[in-house]
Structure formats: C-alpha cells, structure tokens
Coordinates of C-alpha atoms and ligand atoms in Angstrom, one line a residue:
X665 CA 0.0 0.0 0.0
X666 CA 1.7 3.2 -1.2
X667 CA 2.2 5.5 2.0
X668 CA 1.1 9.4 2.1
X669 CA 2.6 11.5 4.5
X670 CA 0.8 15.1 4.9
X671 CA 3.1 18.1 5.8
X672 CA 0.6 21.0 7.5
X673 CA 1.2 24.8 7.6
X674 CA 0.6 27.9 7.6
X675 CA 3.0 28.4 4.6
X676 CA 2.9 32.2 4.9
X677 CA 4.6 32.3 2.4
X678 CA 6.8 29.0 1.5
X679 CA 10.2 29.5 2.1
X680 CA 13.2 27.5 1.1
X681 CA 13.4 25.9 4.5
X682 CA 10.0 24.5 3.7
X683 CA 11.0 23.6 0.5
X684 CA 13.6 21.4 1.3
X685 CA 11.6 19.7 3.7
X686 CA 9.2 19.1 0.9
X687 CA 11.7 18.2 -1.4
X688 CA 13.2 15.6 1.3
X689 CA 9.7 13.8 2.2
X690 CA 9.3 13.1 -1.3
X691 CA 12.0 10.7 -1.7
X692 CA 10.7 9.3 1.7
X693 CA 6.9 8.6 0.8
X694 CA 5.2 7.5 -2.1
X695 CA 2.7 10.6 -2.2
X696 CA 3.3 14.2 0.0
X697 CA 0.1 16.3 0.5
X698 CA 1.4 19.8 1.6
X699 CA -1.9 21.0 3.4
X700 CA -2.3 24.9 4.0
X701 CA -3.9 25.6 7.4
X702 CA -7.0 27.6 6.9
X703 CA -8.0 28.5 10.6
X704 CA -4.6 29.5 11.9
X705 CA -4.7 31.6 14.8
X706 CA -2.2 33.9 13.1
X707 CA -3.1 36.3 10.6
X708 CA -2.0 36.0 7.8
X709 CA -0.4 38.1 5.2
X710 CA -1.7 36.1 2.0
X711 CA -5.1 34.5 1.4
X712 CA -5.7 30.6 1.7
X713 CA -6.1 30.6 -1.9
X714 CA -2.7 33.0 -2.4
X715 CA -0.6 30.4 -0.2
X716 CA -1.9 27.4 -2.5
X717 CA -1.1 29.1 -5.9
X718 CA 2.4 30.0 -4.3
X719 CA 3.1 26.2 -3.5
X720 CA 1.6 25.0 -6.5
X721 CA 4.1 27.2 -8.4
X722 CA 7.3 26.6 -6.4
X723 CA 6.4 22.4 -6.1
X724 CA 5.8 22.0 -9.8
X725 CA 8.5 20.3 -10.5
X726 CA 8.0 18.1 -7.8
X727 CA 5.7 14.6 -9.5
X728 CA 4.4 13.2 -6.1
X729 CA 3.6 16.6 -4.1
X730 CA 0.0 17.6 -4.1
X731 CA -0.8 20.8 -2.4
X732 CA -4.6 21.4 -0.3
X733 CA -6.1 23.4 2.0
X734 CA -8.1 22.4 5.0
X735 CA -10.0 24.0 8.1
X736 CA -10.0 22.3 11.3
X737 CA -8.0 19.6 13.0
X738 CA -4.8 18.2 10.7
X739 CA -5.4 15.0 12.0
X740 CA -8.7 14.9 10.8
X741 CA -8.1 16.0 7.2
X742 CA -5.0 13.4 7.1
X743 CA -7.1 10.8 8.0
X744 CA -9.8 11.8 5.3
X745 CA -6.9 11.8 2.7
X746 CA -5.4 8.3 3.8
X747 CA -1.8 9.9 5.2
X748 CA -0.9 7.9 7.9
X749 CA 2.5 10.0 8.2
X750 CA 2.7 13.3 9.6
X751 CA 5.5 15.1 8.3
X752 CA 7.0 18.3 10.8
X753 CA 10.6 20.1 10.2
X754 CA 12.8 21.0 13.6
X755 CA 15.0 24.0 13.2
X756 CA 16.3 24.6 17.1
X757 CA 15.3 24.0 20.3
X758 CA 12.8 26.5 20.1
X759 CA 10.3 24.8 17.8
X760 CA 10.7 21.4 19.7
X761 CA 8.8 22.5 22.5
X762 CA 5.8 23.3 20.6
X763 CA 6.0 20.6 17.9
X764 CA 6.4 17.9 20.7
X765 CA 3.3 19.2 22.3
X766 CA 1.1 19.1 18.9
X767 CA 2.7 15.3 18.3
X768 CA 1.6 14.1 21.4
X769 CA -1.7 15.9 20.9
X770 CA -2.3 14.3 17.6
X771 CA -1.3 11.1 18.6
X772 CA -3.5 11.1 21.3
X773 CA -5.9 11.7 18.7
X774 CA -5.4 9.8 16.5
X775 CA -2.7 6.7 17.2
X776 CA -2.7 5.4 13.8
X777 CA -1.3 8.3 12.4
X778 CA 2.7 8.8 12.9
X779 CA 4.9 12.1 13.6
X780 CA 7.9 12.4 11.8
X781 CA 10.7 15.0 12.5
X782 CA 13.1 15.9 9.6
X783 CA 15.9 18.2 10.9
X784 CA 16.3 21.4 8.7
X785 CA 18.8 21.5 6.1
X786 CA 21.4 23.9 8.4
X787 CA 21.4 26.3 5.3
X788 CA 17.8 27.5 6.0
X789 CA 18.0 26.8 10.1
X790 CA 17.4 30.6 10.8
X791 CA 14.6 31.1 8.3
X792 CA 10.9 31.4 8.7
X793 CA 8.0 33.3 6.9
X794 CA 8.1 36.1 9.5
X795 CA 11.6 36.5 8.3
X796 CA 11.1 36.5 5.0
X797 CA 8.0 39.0 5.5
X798 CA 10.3 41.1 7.6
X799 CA 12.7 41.6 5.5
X800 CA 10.7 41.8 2.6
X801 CA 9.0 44.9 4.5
X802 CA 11.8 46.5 5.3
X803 CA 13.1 46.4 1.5
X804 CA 15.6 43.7 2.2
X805 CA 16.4 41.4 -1.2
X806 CA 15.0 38.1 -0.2
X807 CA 15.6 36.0 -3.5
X808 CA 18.3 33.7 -1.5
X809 CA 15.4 32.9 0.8
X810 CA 12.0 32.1 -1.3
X811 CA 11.4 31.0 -5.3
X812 CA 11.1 33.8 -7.6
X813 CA 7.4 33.5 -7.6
X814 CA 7.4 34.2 -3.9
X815 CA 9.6 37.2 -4.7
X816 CA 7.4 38.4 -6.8
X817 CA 4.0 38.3 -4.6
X818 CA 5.5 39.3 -1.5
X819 CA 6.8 42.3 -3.1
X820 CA 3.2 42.8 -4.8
X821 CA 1.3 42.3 -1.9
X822 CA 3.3 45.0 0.3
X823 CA 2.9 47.5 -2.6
X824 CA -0.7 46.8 -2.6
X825 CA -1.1 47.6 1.2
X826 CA 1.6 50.4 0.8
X827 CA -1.4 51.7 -1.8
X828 CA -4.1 50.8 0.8
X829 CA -2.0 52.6 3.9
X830 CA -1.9 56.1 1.5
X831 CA -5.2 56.1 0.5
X832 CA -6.9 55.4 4.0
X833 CA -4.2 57.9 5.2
X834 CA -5.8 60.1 2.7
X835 CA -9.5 59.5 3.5
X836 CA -8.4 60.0 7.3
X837 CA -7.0 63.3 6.7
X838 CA -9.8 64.4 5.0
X839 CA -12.5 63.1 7.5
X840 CA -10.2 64.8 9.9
X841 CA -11.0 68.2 7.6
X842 CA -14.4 67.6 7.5
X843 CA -14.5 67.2 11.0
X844 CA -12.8 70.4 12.2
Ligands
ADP570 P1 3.1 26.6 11.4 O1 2.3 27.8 11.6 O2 2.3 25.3 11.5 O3 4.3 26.5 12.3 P2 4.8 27.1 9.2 O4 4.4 27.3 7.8 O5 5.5 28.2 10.0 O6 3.5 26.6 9.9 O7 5.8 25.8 9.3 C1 5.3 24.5 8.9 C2 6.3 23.5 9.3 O8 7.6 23.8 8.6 C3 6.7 23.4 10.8 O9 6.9 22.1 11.1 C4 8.0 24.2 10.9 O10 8.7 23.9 12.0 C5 8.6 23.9 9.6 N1 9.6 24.9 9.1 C6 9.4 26.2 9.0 N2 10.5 26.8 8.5 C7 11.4 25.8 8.3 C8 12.8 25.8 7.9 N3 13.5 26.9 7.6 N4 13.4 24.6 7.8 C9 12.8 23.5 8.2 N5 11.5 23.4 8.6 C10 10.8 24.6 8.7

C-alpha cells in the first residue's frame, strides 16, 4: 500500500526551508500532501487561496507533491486523505517545544497516524516566513530565501497595502478636515 505522508502549515509564504523539507519527504513517501492551514490563529499576510497558488508554483516540478487546504484539525483531514504519516521540520530548540506538544496531541488523537521529524537543512535553520515578511518589509532582497514567484507576490502584496495605507491615510485626513 503506497504511504502518504501530509506536511501541515501555515506556509505564509513557503520559504526554502519548507521547501527542502518538501523536497526531502518526497523521496521518503510514495505521495506528500502539503496542506495549508486555513483557521490559523495567526493572521496571515496572503489569502488561503494565495498560499496554494504559491506552492503550486514553487512544487511543480516536484511529481508526487500535491498541495490542499483544509480548516480544522490536521489530524482529521490526514485521515480523510489516507496519510498515515505526519510530516514536521525542527530548526532549534525553540520549535521542539511546541512541535512535541502538537505530536503528542495528535497522537492522542489519533494513534494510527505517525509524527515524523526531519531536521532542517542547516542552510535555512534561521529562516521562517516572519523572516522573509520582515525583511521583505523592510526592503531587504530576499531572493536567497524564497522562489522567484514568492519574490514576486510578497513584493506585490506589500505594494498593494503600501497603496491601501496612503489612501486610507488620505481619506483620514480628509474626515479629519471635514471634521474640524
Ligand atoms: P506553522 O504555523 O504550522 O508553524 P509554518 O508554515 O511556519 O507553519 O511551518 C510549517 C512546518 O515547517 C513546521 O513544522 C515548521 O517547523 C517547519 N519549518 C518552517 N520553516 C522551516 C525551515 N526553515 N526549515 C525546516 N522546517 C521549517
């Protein structure tokens, strides 16, 4: 029986740490389903729908990656898609707390479904989406860190709130005059 692993985030946006990660599980399972988080309790800076197209893109040459998007409890939607694997990536000590905790939660859960650690490739052990956003924001070049498409929407979608900031800044200022 071919075995699907299912790697779950909030993939805001995928980076090249999560890439390699993807990259990695592929040679380790017969299908990966890289499944966007819907109901994070972060907010995030792209839609569901914007985090999809951006995996979709950056996996496509990738033959046994399949990329969703679910709401509710991971363990759930693995089970409805027949992964039995749960795939996680550990940076530092920092993320183990956390990850353990959720591992533990969701095999609780759900026994029949396994968590497996993959250590970060060292190259992309300091990087994470708030990074990326970060420096992004700040003007920073972040091509080492994301694919080009990435590049490209990040950059697009901080122009576009730029836009949004001036014009409500605009609209304030003149509720402010018609206020006076
Ligand atoms: P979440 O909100 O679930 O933490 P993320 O998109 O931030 O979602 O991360 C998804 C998974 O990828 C987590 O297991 C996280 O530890 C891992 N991850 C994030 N960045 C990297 C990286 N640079 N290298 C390896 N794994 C990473």
């Amino acid at each position: 029986m071919p075995t699907i692993a299912m790697y779950p985030g909030s993939f805001d946006p995928v980076t090249n740490g999560h890439l390699d990660i993807i990259k990695r599980s592929s040679r380790m399972f017969d299908k990966v389903i890289v499944a966007v988080l819907v109901n994070s309790a972060k907010t995030p800076l792209f839609t569901v729908e914007e985090r999809v197209a951006m995996l979709r893109e950056s996996c496509k040459n990738i033959p046994n990656v399949e990329i969703d998007s679910f709401n509710g409890l991971t363990v759930t939607f693995a089970k409805q898609k027949g992964a039995t694997v749960m795939v996680r990536g550990l940076r530092a000590v920092t993320d183990f707390e956390n990850e353990i905790q959720l591992a533990h939660t969701n095999f609780a859960m759900m026994p029949e479904i396994e968590t497996v650690f993959l250590a970060t490739a060292i190259k992309w052990s300091y990087l994470s989406s708030t990074i990326v956003k970060e420096a992004a924001y700040y003007g920073s070049d972040i091509s080492k860190f994301v694919t080009p498409n990435v590049e490209k929407a990040v950059s697009e979608k901080y122009a576009q709130l730029r836009e949004r900031d001036r014009k409500s800044t605009r609209l304030n200022s003149s509720h402010r005059c018609l206020s006076r």
